[in-house]
Amino acid sequence: DGWDVMVGARRVDRLKALAAEIGATAHPLDVTDAASVDAFVASVGDCRLLVNNAGGALGLSPIADADDGQWRTMYDTNVLGVLRMTQRLLPALEASGDGQVVTIGSIAGYEPYPGGAGYNAAKFAVRAVMGVLRQELLGRPVRVCEIDPGMVETEFSLVRFGGDAPRAAAVYAGVEPLSADDVAECVRWVASRPPHVNVDQLVV
Ligand code: 8X3
């Protein structure tokens, strides 16, 4: 669609390969690290669109056995990561005259499930943050959209289960899950709406 894209992630080798594939600029980014976010944002310049994609789940333990370290990491990545990125890029987004924040939430932000409490809590929080942001920016030129996918076959489950490939594969057995491309297409569609079309939420 003609966007001048800057991509950020922790795994620099993959990031560079992706950037080369799509013609983007790559910059290392860890959304849990304020200094990393500052360095990323310092190299952004003009900005009309922020896509908050970083997130993920760790573990599937019932609350009785939950690991507070995993919960802390999930909150830091899914929620505070969104805060750090959004807060720092808001001035540029607003100055563009037609800014937009698109954040990837999850169906887990609507539907709690056994073993999901830490991730559910984080994604419910993301939804709250996006709802507040939308109200706080009312009347200013920054739209706020949350895209909430259900089951998407990426490395999501491999990460959740600490690299246990058979357990991760079992999540998608017998179903046709969404793909990363399906979600990317949702982002592309939202980002290409004209300024008066504010897509608040997409549950996919
Ligand atoms: C991932 C969706 O249902 O695996 O965000 O938690 S679910």
CSV table of C-alpha atoms and ligand atoms in Angstrom, one decimal:
chain,number,residue,atom,x,y,z
A,1,ASP,CA,0.0,0.0,0.0
A,2,GLY,CA,3.0,2.3,-0.2
A,3,TRP,CA,3.8,2.6,3.4
A,4,ASP,CA,7.4,3.4,4.4
A,5,VAL,CA,7.8,0.6,7.1
A,6,MET,CA,10.1,0.3,10.0
A,7,VAL,CA,10.1,-3.0,11.8
A,8,GLY,CA,11.4,-3.8,15.3
A,9,ALA,CA,12.0,-7.1,17.1
A,10,ARG,CA,14.5,-8.8,19.3
A,11,ARG,CA,15.8,-11.5,16.9
A,12,VAL,CA,17.9,-9.3,14.7
A,13,ASP,CA,18.8,-12.0,12.2
A,14,ARG,CA,15.1,-12.7,11.4
A,15,LEU,CA,14.3,-9.0,11.6
A,16,LYS,CA,16.9,-8.2,8.9
A,17,ALA,CA,15.7,-11.0,6.7
A,18,LEU,CA,12.1,-9.8,7.0
A,19,ALA,CA,13.0,-6.2,6.3
A,20,ALA,CA,14.9,-7.3,3.2
A,21,GLU,CA,11.9,-9.3,2.0
A,22,ILE,CA,9.4,-6.5,2.3
A,23,GLY,CA,11.6,-3.5,1.7
A,24,ALA,CA,11.4,-2.2,5.3
A,25,THR,CA,13.9,-0.6,7.6
A,26,ALA,CA,14.9,-2.8,10.5
A,27,HIS,CA,15.9,-1.7,14.0
A,28,PRO,CA,16.3,-3.9,17.1
A,29,LEU,CA,13.5,-3.5,19.6
A,30,ASP,CA,12.6,-5.1,22.9
A,31,VAL,CA,9.3,-3.6,24.1
A,32,THR,CA,10.1,-4.7,27.7
A,33,ASP,CA,13.2,-2.5,27.8
A,34,ALA,CA,12.5,1.2,28.0
A,35,ALA,CA,16.0,2.1,26.7
A,36,SER,CA,15.5,-0.1,23.7
A,37,VAL,CA,12.1,1.5,23.0
A,38,ASP,CA,13.7,5.0,23.3
A,39,ALA,CA,16.4,4.0,20.8
A,40,PHE,CA,13.9,2.6,18.4
A,41,VAL,CA,11.6,5.7,18.6
A,42,ALA,CA,14.6,8.0,18.2
A,43,SER,CA,15.1,6.7,14.7
A,44,VAL,CA,11.5,6.8,13.6
A,45,GLY,CA,10.9,10.4,12.5
A,46,ASP,CA,7.5,11.1,11.0
A,47,CYS,CA,4.9,8.4,11.9
A,48,ARG,CA,1.3,7.9,10.8
A,49,LEU,CA,0.8,4.3,12.0
A,50,LEU,CA,1.9,2.3,15.0
A,51,VAL,CA,1.2,-1.5,14.9
A,52,ASN,CA,1.7,-3.0,18.4
A,53,ASN,CA,2.2,-6.6,17.6
A,54,ALA,CA,4.6,-7.8,20.3
A,55,GLY,CA,3.0,-10.2,22.8
A,56,GLY,CA,2.5,-13.7,23.7
A,57,ALA,CA,1.6,-16.3,26.3
A,58,LEU,CA,3.8,-18.3,28.7
A,59,GLY,CA,2.6,-21.5,30.2
A,60,LEU,CA,-0.9,-23.0,30.6
A,61,SER,CA,-0.8,-23.7,34.3
A,62,PRO,CA,-3.9,-23.5,36.5
A,63,ILE,CA,-3.9,-20.6,38.9
A,64,ALA,CA,-3.1,-23.0,41.7
A,65,ASP,CA,0.3,-23.6,40.1
A,66,ALA,CA,0.9,-20.4,38.3
A,67,ASP,CA,4.3,-18.9,38.0
A,68,ASP,CA,4.4,-15.2,38.9
A,69,GLY,CA,7.5,-14.7,36.8
A,70,GLN,CA,5.6,-15.8,33.7
A,71,TRP,CA,2.7,-13.6,34.6
A,72,ARG,CA,5.1,-10.6,35.1
A,73,THR,CA,6.7,-11.2,31.7
A,74,MET,CA,3.3,-11.5,30.0
A,75,TYR,CA,2.2,-8.3,31.5
A,76,ASP,CA,5.4,-6.5,30.7
A,77,THR,CA,5.3,-7.6,27.0
A,78,ASN,CA,1.6,-7.5,26.2
A,79,VAL,CA,0.6,-4.5,28.3
A,80,LEU,CA,3.5,-2.4,29.3
A,81,GLY,CA,5.0,-2.9,25.8
A,82,VAL,CA,1.9,-1.3,24.3
A,83,LEU,CA,2.1,1.5,26.8
A,84,ARG,CA,5.8,2.3,26.1
A,85,MET,CA,5.5,2.2,22.3
A,86,THR,CA,2.2,4.1,22.2
A,87,GLN,CA,3.2,6.8,24.7
A,88,ARG,CA,6.4,7.6,22.9
A,89,LEU,CA,5.0,7.7,19.4
A,90,LEU,CA,1.8,9.6,20.2
A,91,PRO,CA,3.3,13.0,19.5
A,92,ALA,CA,4.4,12.0,16.1
A,93,LEU,CA,1.1,10.2,15.3
A,94,GLU,CA,-0.9,13.3,16.3
A,95,ALA,CA,1.5,15.6,14.4
A,96,SER,CA,0.8,13.6,11.3
A,97,GLY,CA,-2.8,14.9,11.3
A,98,ASP,CA,-4.0,11.3,10.5
A,99,GLY,CA,-2.4,8.9,13.0
A,100,GLN,CA,-3.5,5.4,13.9
A,101,VAL,CA,-2.6,2.9,16.6
A,102,VAL,CA,-3.4,-0.7,15.7
A,103,THR,CA,-2.8,-3.1,18.6
A,104,ILE,CA,-3.0,-6.9,18.3
A,105,GLY,CA,-5.0,-8.2,21.2
A,106,SER,CA,-6.6,-11.6,21.4
A,107,ILE,CA,-9.8,-13.5,21.7
A,108,ALA,CA,-8.2,-14.3,25.1
A,109,GLY,CA,-9.1,-10.7,26.0
A,110,TYR,CA,-12.8,-11.7,25.8
A,111,GLU,CA,-12.9,-15.4,26.7
A,112,PRO,CA,-11.1,-16.7,29.8
A,113,TYR,CA,-10.1,-20.3,29.7
A,114,PRO,CA,-8.6,-22.8,32.2
A,115,GLY,CA,-4.8,-22.4,32.3
A,116,GLY,CA,-5.1,-19.0,30.5
A,117,ALA,CA,-5.4,-16.7,33.5
A,118,GLY,CA,-2.0,-14.9,33.2
A,119,TYR,CA,-2.4,-14.4,29.4
A,120,ASN,CA,-6.2,-13.7,29.7
A,121,ALA,CA,-5.5,-11.0,32.4
A,122,ALA,CA,-2.8,-9.4,30.1
A,123,LYS,CA,-5.1,-9.4,27.0
A,124,PHE,CA,-8.1,-8.1,29.0
A,125,ALA,CA,-5.8,-5.4,30.2
A,126,VAL,CA,-4.8,-4.6,26.6
A,127,ARG,CA,-8.4,-4.2,25.7
A,128,ALA,CA,-8.9,-1.8,28.7
A,129,VAL,CA,-5.9,0.2,27.7
A,130,MET,CA,-7.1,0.5,24.1
A,131,GLY,CA,-10.6,1.5,25.2
A,132,VAL,CA,-9.2,4.2,27.5
A,133,LEU,CA,-6.8,5.5,24.8
A,134,ARG,CA,-9.7,5.8,22.3
A,135,GLN,CA,-11.6,8.0,24.7
A,136,GLU,CA,-8.6,10.0,25.7
A,137,LEU,CA,-7.9,10.8,22.0
A,138,LEU,CA,-11.4,11.6,21.1
A,139,GLY,CA,-11.4,14.7,18.8
A,140,ARG,CA,-7.7,14.4,18.1
A,141,PRO,CA,-6.4,13.0,14.8
A,142,VAL,CA,-5.3,9.5,16.1
A,143,ARG,CA,-7.6,6.5,15.5
A,144,VAL,CA,-7.3,3.5,17.8
A,145,CYS,CA,-8.0,0.0,16.6
A,146,GLU,CA,-7.7,-3.3,18.4
A,147,ILE,CA,-7.5,-6.5,16.3
A,148,ASP,CA,-8.3,-9.6,18.3
A,149,PRO,CA,-7.4,-12.9,16.6
A,150,GLY,CA,-8.4,-16.4,17.8
A,151,MET,CA,-6.2,-19.3,17.2
A,152,VAL,CA,-3.3,-18.4,14.9
A,153,GLU,CA,-0.6,-20.9,13.9
A,154,THR,CA,2.7,-19.1,14.5
A,155,GLU,CA,5.4,-19.7,17.1
A,156,PHE,CA,2.7,-18.7,19.7
A,157,SER,CA,2.2,-22.2,21.1
A,158,LEU,CA,5.9,-23.2,20.8
A,159,VAL,CA,6.8,-20.2,23.0
A,160,ARG,CA,3.9,-20.9,25.4
A,161,PHE,CA,5.0,-24.4,25.9
A,162,GLY,CA,8.7,-23.6,26.2
A,163,GLY,CA,9.8,-25.2,22.9
A,164,ASP,CA,7.7,-28.4,23.3
A,165,ALA,CA,7.0,-28.9,19.6
A,166,PRO,CA,4.6,-31.9,19.8
A,167,ARG,CA,2.5,-30.1,22.5
A,168,ALA,CA,2.5,-27.0,20.4
A,169,ALA,CA,1.4,-28.9,17.2
A,170,ALA,CA,-1.4,-30.6,19.2
A,171,VAL,CA,-3.0,-27.2,19.7
A,172,TYR,CA,-3.7,-27.0,15.9
A,173,ALA,CA,-4.5,-30.7,15.3
A,174,GLY,CA,-7.9,-31.2,13.6
A,175,VAL,CA,-8.6,-27.5,13.0
A,176,GLU,CA,-7.6,-25.0,10.3
A,177,PRO,CA,-6.2,-22.1,12.4
A,178,LEU,CA,-5.7,-18.5,11.2
A,179,SER,CA,-2.3,-17.7,9.7
A,180,ALA,CA,-0.1,-14.7,10.4
A,181,ASP,CA,-0.9,-13.5,6.9
A,182,ASP,CA,-4.6,-13.5,7.8
A,183,VAL,CA,-4.0,-11.2,10.7
A,184,ALA,CA,-1.6,-9.0,8.6
A,185,GLU,CA,-4.3,-8.6,6.0
A,186,CYS,CA,-6.6,-7.3,8.8
A,187,VAL,CA,-4.0,-4.8,9.8
A,188,ARG,CA,-3.5,-3.7,6.2
A,189,TRP,CA,-7.3,-3.2,5.7
A,190,VAL,CA,-7.7,-1.2,8.9
A,191,ALA,CA,-4.7,0.9,8.0
A,192,SER,CA,-6.0,1.7,4.5
A,193,ARG,CA,-9.3,3.1,5.6
A,194,PRO,CA,-9.8,6.8,5.1
A,195,PRO,CA,-9.4,9.1,8.1
A,196,HIS,CA,-13.2,9.3,8.9
A,197,VAL,CA,-13.5,5.5,9.2
A,198,ASN,CA,-12.5,4.4,12.7
A,199,VAL,CA,-12.5,0.6,13.0
A,200,ASP,CA,-12.5,0.2,16.8
A,201,GLN,CA,-12.3,-3.5,17.2
A,202,LEU,CA,-12.0,-6.6,14.9
A,203,VAL,CA,-12.5,-10.0,16.5
A,204,VAL,CA,-11.2,-12.6,14.0
B,1,8X3,C1,-4.1,-16.4,21.1
B,1,8X3,C2,-5.5,-16.9,21.2
B,1,8X3,O1,-7.0,-18.6,22.2
B,1,8X3,O2,-4.7,-19.3,22.0
B,1,8X3,O3,-4.0,-15.1,21.3
B,1,8X3,O4,-5.4,-17.7,23.7
B,1,8X3,S1,-5.6,-18.2,22.4
